[in-house]
PDB file of C-alpha atoms and ligand atoms in Angstrom:
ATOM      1  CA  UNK D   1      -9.388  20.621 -17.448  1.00 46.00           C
ATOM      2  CA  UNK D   2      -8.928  19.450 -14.206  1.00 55.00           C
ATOM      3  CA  UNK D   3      -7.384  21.651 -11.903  1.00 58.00           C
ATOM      4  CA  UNK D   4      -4.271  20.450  -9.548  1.00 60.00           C
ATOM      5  CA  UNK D   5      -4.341  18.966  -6.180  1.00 60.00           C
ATOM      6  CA  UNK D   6      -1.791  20.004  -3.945  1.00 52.00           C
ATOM      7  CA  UNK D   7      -0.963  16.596  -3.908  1.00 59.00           C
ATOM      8  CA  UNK D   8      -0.264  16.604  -7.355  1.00 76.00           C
ATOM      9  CA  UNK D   9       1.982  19.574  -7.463  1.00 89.00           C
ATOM     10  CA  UNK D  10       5.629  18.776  -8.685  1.00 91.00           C
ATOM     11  CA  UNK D  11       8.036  18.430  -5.855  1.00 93.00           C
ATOM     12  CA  UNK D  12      11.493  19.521  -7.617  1.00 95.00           C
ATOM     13  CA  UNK D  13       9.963  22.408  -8.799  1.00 95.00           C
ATOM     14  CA  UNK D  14       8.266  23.176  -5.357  1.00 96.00           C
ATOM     15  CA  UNK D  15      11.577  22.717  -3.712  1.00 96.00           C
ATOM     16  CA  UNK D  16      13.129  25.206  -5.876  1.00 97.00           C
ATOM     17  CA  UNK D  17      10.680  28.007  -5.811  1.00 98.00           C
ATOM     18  CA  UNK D  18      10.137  27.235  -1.806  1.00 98.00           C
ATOM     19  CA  UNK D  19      13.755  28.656  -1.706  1.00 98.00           C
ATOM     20  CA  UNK D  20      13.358  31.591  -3.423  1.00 98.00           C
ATOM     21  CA  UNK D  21      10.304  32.308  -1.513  1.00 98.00           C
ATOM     22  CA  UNK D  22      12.508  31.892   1.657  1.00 98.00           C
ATOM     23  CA  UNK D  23      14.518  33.914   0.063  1.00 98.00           C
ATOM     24  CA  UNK D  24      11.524  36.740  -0.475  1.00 98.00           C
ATOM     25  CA  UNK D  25      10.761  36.638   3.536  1.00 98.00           C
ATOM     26  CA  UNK D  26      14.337  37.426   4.239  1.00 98.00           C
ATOM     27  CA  UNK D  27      14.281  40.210   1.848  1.00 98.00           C
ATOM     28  CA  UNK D  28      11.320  41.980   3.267  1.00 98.00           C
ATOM     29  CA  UNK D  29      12.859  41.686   6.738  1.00 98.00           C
ATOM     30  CA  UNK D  30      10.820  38.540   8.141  1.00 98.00           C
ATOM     31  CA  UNK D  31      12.064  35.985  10.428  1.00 98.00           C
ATOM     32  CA  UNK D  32      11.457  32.870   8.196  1.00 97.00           C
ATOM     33  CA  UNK D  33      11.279  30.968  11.448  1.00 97.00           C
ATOM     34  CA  UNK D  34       8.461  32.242  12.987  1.00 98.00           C
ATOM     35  CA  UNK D  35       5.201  30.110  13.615  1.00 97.00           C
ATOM     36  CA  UNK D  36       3.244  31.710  11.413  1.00 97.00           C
ATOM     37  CA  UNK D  37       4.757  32.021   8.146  1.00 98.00           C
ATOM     38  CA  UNK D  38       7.342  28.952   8.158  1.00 98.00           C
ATOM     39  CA  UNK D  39       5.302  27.286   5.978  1.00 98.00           C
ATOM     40  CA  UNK D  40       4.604  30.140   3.836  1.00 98.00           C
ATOM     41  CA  UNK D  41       7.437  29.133   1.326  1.00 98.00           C
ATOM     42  CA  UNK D  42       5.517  26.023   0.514  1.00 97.00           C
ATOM     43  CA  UNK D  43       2.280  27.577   0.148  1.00 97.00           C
ATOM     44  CA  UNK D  44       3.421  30.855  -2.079  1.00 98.00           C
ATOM     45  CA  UNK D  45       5.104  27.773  -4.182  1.00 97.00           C
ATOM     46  CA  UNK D  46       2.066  26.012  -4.576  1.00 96.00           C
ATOM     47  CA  UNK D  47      -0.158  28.490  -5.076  1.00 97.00           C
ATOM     48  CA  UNK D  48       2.328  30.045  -7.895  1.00 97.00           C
ATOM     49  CA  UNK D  49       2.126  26.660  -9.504  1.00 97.00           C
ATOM     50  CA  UNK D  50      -2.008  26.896  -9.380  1.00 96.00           C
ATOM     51  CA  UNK D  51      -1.502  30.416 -10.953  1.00 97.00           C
ATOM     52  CA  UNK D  52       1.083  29.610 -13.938  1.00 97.00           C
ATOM     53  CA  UNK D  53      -0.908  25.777 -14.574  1.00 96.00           C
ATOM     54  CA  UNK D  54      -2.117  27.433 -18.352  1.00 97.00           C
ATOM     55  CA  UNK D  55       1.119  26.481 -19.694  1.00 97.00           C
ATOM     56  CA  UNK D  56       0.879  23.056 -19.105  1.00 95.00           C
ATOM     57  CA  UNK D  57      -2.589  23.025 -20.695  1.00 97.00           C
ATOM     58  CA  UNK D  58      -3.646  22.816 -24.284  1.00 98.00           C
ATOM     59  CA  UNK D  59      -6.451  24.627 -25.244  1.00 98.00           C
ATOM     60  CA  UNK D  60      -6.887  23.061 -28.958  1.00 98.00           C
ATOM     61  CA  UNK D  61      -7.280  19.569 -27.254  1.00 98.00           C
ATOM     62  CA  UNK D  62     -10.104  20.669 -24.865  1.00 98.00           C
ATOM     63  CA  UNK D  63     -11.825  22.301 -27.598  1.00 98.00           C
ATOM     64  CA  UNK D  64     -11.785  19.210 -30.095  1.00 98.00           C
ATOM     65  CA  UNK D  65     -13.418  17.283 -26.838  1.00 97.00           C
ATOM     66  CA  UNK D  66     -16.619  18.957 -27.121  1.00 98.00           C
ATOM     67  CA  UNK D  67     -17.017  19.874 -30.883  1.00 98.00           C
ATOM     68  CA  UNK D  68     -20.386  19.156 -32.500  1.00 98.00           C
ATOM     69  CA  UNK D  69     -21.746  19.032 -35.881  1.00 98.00           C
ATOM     70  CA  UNK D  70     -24.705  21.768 -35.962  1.00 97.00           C
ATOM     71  CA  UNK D  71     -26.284  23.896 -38.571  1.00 96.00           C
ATOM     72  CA  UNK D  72     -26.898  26.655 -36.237  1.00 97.00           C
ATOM     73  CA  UNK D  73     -24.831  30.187 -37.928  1.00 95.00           C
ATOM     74  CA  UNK D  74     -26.391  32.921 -35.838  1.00 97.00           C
ATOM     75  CA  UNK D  75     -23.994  34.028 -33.429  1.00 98.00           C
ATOM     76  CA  UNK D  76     -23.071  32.517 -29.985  1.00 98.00           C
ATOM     77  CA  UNK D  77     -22.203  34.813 -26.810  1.00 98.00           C
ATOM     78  CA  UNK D  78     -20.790  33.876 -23.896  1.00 98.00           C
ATOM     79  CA  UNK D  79     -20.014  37.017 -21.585  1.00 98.00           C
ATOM     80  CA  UNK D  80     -19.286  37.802 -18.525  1.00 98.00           C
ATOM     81  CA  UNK D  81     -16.040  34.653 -17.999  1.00 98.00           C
ATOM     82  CA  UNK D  82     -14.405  35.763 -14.748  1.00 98.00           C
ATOM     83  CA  UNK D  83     -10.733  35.794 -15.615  1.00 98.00           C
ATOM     84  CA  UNK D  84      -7.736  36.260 -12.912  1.00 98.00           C
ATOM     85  CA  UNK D  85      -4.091  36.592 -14.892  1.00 98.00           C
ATOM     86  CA  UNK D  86      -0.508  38.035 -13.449  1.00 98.00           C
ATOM     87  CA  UNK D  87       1.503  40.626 -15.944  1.00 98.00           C
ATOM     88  CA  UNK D  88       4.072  39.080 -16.696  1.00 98.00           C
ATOM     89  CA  UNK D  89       6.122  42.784 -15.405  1.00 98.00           C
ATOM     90  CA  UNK D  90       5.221  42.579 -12.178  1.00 98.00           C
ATOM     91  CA  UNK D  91       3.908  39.080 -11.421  1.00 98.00           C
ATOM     92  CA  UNK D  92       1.092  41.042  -9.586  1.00 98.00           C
ATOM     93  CA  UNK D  93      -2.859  40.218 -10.642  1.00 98.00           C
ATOM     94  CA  UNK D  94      -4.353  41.671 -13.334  1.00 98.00           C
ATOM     95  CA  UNK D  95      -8.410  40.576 -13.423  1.00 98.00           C
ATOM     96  CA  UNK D  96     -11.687  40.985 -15.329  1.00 98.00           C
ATOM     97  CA  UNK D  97     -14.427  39.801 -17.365  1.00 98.00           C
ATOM     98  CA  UNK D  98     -14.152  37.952 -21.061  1.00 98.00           C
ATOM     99  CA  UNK D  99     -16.881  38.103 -23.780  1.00 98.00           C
ATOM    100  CA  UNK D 100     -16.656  36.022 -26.539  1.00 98.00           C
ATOM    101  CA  UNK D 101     -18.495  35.193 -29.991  1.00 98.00           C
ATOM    102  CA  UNK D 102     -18.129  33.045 -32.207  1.00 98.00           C
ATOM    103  CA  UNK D 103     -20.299  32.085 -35.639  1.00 98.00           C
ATOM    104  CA  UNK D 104     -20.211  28.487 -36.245  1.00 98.00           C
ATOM    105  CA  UNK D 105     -19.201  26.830 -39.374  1.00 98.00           C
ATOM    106  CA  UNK D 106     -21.005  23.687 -39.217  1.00 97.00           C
ATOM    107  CA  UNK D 107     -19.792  22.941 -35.711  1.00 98.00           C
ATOM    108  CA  UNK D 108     -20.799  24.101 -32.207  1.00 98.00           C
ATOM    109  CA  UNK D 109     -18.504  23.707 -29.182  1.00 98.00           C
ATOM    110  CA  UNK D 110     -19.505  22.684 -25.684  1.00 98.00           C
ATOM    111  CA  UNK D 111     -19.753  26.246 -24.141  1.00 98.00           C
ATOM    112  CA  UNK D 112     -18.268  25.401 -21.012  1.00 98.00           C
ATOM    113  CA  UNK D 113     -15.335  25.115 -23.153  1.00 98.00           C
ATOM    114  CA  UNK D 114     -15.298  28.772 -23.531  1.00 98.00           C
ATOM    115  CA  UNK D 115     -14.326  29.854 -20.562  1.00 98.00           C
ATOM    116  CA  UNK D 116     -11.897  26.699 -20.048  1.00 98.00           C
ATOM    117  CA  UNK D 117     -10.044  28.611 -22.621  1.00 98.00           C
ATOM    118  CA  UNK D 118      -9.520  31.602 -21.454  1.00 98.00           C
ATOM    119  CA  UNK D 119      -8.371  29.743 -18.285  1.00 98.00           C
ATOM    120  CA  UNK D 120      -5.908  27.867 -20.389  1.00 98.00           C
ATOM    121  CA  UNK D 121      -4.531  31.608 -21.170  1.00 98.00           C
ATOM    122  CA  UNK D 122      -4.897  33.213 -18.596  1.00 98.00           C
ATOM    123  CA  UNK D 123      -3.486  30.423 -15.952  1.00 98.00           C
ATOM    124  CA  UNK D 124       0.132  32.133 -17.353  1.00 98.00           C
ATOM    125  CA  UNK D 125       2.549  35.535 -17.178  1.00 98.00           C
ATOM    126  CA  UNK D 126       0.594  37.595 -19.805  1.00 98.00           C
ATOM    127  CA  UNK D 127      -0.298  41.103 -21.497  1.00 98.00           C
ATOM    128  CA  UNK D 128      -3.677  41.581 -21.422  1.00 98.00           C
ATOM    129  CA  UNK D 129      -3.087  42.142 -25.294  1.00 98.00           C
ATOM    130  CA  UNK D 130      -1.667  38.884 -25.650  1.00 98.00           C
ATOM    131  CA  UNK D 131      -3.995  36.962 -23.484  1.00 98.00           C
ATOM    132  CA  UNK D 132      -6.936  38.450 -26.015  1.00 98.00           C
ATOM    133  CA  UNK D 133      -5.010  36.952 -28.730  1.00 98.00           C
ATOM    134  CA  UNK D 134      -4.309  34.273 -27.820  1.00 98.00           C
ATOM    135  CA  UNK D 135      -8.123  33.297 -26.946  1.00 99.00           C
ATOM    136  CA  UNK D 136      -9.167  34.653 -30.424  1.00 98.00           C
ATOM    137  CA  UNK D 137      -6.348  32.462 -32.703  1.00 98.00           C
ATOM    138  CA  UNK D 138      -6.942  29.744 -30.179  1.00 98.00           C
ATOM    139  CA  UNK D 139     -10.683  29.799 -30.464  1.00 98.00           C
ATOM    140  CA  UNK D 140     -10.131  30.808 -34.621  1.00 98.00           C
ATOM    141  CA  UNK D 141      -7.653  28.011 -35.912  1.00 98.00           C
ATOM    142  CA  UNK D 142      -9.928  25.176 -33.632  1.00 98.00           C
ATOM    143  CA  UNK D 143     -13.352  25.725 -34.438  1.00 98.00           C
ATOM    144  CA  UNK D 144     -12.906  27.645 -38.059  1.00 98.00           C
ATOM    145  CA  UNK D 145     -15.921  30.063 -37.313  1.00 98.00           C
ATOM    146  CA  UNK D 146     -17.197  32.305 -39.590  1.00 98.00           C
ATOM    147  CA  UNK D 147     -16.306  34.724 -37.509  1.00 98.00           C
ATOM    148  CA  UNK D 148     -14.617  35.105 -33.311  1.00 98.00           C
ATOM    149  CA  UNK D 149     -14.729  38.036 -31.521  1.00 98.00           C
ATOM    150  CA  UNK D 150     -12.936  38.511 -27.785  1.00 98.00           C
ATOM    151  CA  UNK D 151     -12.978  41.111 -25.459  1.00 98.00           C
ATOM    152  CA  UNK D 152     -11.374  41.709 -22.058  1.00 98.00           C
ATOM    153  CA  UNK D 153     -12.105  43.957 -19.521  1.00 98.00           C
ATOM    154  CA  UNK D 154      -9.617  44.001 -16.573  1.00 98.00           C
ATOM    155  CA  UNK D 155      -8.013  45.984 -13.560  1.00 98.00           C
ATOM    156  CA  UNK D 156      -4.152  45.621 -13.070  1.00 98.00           C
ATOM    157  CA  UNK D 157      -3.264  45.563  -9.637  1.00 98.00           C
ATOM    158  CA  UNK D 158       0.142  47.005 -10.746  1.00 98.00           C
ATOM    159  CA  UNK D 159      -1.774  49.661 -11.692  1.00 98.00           C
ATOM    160  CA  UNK D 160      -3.263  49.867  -8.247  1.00 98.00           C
ATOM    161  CA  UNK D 161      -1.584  49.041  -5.493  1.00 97.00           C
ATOM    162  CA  UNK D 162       2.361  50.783  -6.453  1.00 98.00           C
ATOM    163  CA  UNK D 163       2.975  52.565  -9.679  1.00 98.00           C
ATOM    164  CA  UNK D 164       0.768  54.803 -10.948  1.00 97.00           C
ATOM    165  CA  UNK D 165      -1.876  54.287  -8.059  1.00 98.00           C
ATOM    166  CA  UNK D 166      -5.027  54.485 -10.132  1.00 97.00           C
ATOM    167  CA  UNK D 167      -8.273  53.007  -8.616  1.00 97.00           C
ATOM    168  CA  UNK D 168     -10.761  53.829 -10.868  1.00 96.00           C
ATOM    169  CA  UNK D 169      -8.544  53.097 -14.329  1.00 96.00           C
ATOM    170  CA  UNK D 170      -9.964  49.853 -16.358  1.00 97.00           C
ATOM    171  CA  UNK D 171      -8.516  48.050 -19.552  1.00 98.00           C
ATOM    172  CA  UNK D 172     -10.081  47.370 -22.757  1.00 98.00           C
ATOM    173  CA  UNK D 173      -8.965  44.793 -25.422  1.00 98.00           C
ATOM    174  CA  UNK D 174     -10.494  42.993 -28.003  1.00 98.00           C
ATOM    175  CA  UNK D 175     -10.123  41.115 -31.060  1.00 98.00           C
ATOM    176  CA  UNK D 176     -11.952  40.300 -34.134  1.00 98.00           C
ATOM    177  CA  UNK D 177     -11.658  37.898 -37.197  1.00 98.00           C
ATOM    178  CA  UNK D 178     -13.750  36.924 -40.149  1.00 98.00           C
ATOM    179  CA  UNK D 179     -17.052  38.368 -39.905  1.00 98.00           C
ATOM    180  CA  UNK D 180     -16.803  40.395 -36.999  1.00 98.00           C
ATOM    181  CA  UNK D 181     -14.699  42.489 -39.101  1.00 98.00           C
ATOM    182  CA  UNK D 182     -18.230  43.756 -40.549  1.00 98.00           C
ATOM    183  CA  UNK D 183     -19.361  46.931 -38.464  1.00 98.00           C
ATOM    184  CA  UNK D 184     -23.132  45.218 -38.020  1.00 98.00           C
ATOM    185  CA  UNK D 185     -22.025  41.721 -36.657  1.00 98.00           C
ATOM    186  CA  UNK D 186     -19.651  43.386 -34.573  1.00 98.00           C
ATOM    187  CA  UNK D 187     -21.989  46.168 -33.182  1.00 98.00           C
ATOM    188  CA  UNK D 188     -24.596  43.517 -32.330  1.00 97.00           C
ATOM    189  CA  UNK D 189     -21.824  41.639 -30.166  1.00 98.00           C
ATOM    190  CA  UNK D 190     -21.179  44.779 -28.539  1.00 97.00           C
ATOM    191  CA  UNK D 191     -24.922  45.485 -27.798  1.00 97.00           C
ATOM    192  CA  UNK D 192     -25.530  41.712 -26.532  1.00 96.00           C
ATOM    193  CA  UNK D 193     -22.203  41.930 -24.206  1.00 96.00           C
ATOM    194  CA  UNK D 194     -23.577  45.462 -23.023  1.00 94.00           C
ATOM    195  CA  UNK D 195     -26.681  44.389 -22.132  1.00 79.00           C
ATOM    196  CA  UNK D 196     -28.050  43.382 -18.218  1.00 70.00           C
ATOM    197  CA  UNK D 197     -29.790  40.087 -19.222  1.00 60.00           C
ATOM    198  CA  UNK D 198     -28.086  36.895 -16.882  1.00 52.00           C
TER     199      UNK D 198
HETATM  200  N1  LIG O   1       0.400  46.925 -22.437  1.00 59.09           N
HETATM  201  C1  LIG O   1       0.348  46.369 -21.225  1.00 59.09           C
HETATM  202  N2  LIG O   1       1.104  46.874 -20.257  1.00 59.09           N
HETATM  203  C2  LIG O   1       1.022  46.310 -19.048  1.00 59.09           C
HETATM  204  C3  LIG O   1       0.192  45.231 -18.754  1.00 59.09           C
HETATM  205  N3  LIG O   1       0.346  44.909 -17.443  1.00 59.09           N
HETATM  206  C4  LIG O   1       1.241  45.789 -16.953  1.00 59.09           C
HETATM  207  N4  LIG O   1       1.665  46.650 -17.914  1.00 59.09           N
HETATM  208  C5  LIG O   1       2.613  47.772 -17.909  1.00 59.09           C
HETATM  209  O1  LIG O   1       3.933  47.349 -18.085  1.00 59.09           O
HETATM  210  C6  LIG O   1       4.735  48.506 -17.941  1.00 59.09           C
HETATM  211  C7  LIG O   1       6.131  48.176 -17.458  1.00 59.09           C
HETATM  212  O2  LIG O   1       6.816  49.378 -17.483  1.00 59.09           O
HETATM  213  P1  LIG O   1       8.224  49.687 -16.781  1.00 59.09           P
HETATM  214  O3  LIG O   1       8.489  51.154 -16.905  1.00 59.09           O
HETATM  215  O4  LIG O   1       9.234  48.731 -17.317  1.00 59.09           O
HETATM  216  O5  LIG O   1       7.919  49.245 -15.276  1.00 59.09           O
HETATM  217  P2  LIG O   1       7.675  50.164 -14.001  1.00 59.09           P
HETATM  218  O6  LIG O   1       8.835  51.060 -13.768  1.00 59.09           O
HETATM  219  O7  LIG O   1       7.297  49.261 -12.873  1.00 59.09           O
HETATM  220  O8  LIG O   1       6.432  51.039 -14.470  1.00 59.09           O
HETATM  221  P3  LIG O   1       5.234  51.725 -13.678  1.00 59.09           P
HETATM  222  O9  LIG O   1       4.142  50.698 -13.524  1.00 59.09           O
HETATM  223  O10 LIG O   1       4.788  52.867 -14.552  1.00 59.09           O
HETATM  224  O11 LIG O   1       5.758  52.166 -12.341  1.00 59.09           O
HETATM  225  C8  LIG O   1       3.924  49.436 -17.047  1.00 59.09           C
HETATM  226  O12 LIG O   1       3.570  50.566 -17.806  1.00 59.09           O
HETATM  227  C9  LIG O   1       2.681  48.625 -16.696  1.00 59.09           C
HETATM  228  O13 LIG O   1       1.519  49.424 -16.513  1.00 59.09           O
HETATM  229  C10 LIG O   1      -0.596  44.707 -19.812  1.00 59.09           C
HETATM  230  O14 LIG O   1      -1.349  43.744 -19.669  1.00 59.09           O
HETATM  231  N5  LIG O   1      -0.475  45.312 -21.027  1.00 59.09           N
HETATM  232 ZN1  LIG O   2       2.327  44.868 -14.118  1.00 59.09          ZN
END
């Protein structure tokens, strides 16, 4: 997945949200004029564009890049995937960790792959609820595991910074199909994503 280049970024679309964000400075009393911040239009546009890039991504397609045939069915772990998402109430940051397992079927996947994935996802406006979801059917329909298992843990700056004000409050979701239904698959996922080992 490569990621965009300003370069690349597309200019009707720019154009558009550079107005609104015009629009934004006036709102919050700035002069949209002054040296500092008169190209900030430009740059919130492009960086909203960087942020909301999952939805012109396909995760399926990066998956079935790096798919390989492999007897291997013991479990594969990849924790610790530094996510950054926006709810899709607030447009402000929510961010985290992802852990995810998967059993293989016959095939491995590349495991940088993983956390392209959850990029793929997360790159949009989301519910942290959805976001796990999506990951798990994505990662479920593709490879055809014997089992996936995804979860999130994540701070909402919505949360944080207005609302409710909570510092110390953090998010839990996860997701489970096949045989991480089973209580002793699932609690050895939990131990392996729990423990310190990098
Ligand atoms: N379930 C879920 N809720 C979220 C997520 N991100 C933000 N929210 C919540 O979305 C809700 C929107 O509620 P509203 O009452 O419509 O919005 P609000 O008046 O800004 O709410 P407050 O945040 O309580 O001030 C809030 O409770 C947020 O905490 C998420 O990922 N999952
Ligand atoms: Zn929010």
């Amino acid at each position: 997945m490569a990621y965009k280049f300003f370069e690349e970024y597309n200019q009707e679309v720019t154009g558009k949200m550079k107005q609104s964000f015009q629009d934004i400075l006036v709102g919050v009393g700035e002069n949209p004029e002054r040296e500092g911040i008169v190209k900030t239009p430009e740059r919130a546009a492009k960086a909203m564009q960087f942020l909301t890039q999952g939805y012109e991504m396909d995760a399926e397609k990066i998956l079935k890049k790096a798919m390989f045939s492999e007897d291997y069915d013991e479990m594969v772990v990849v924790k610790d995937i530094e996510l950054y998402s926006l709810c899709e109430h607030h447009m402000l940051p929510f961010f985290g960790k992802a852990h995810i397992a998967y059993i293989p079927n016959g095939k491995i996947v590349g495991l940088s792959k993983l956390p392209r994935v959850v990029d793929v996802f997360a790159r949009r406006l989301q519910v942290q609820e959805r976001l796990t979801h999506d990951i798990l059917e994505c990662l479920n329909n593709t490879l055809q595991p014997q089992g996936v298992a995804v979860v999130i843990e994540a701070v909402h700056m919505c949360m944080m910074m207005r609302g409710v004000q909570k510092q110390n409050s953090a998010t839990t979701t996860s997701g489970f199909r096949g045989q991480f239904k089973e209580i002793e698959t699932r609690n050895e996922f939990l131990k392996l994503i729990s423990s310190d080992l990098k």
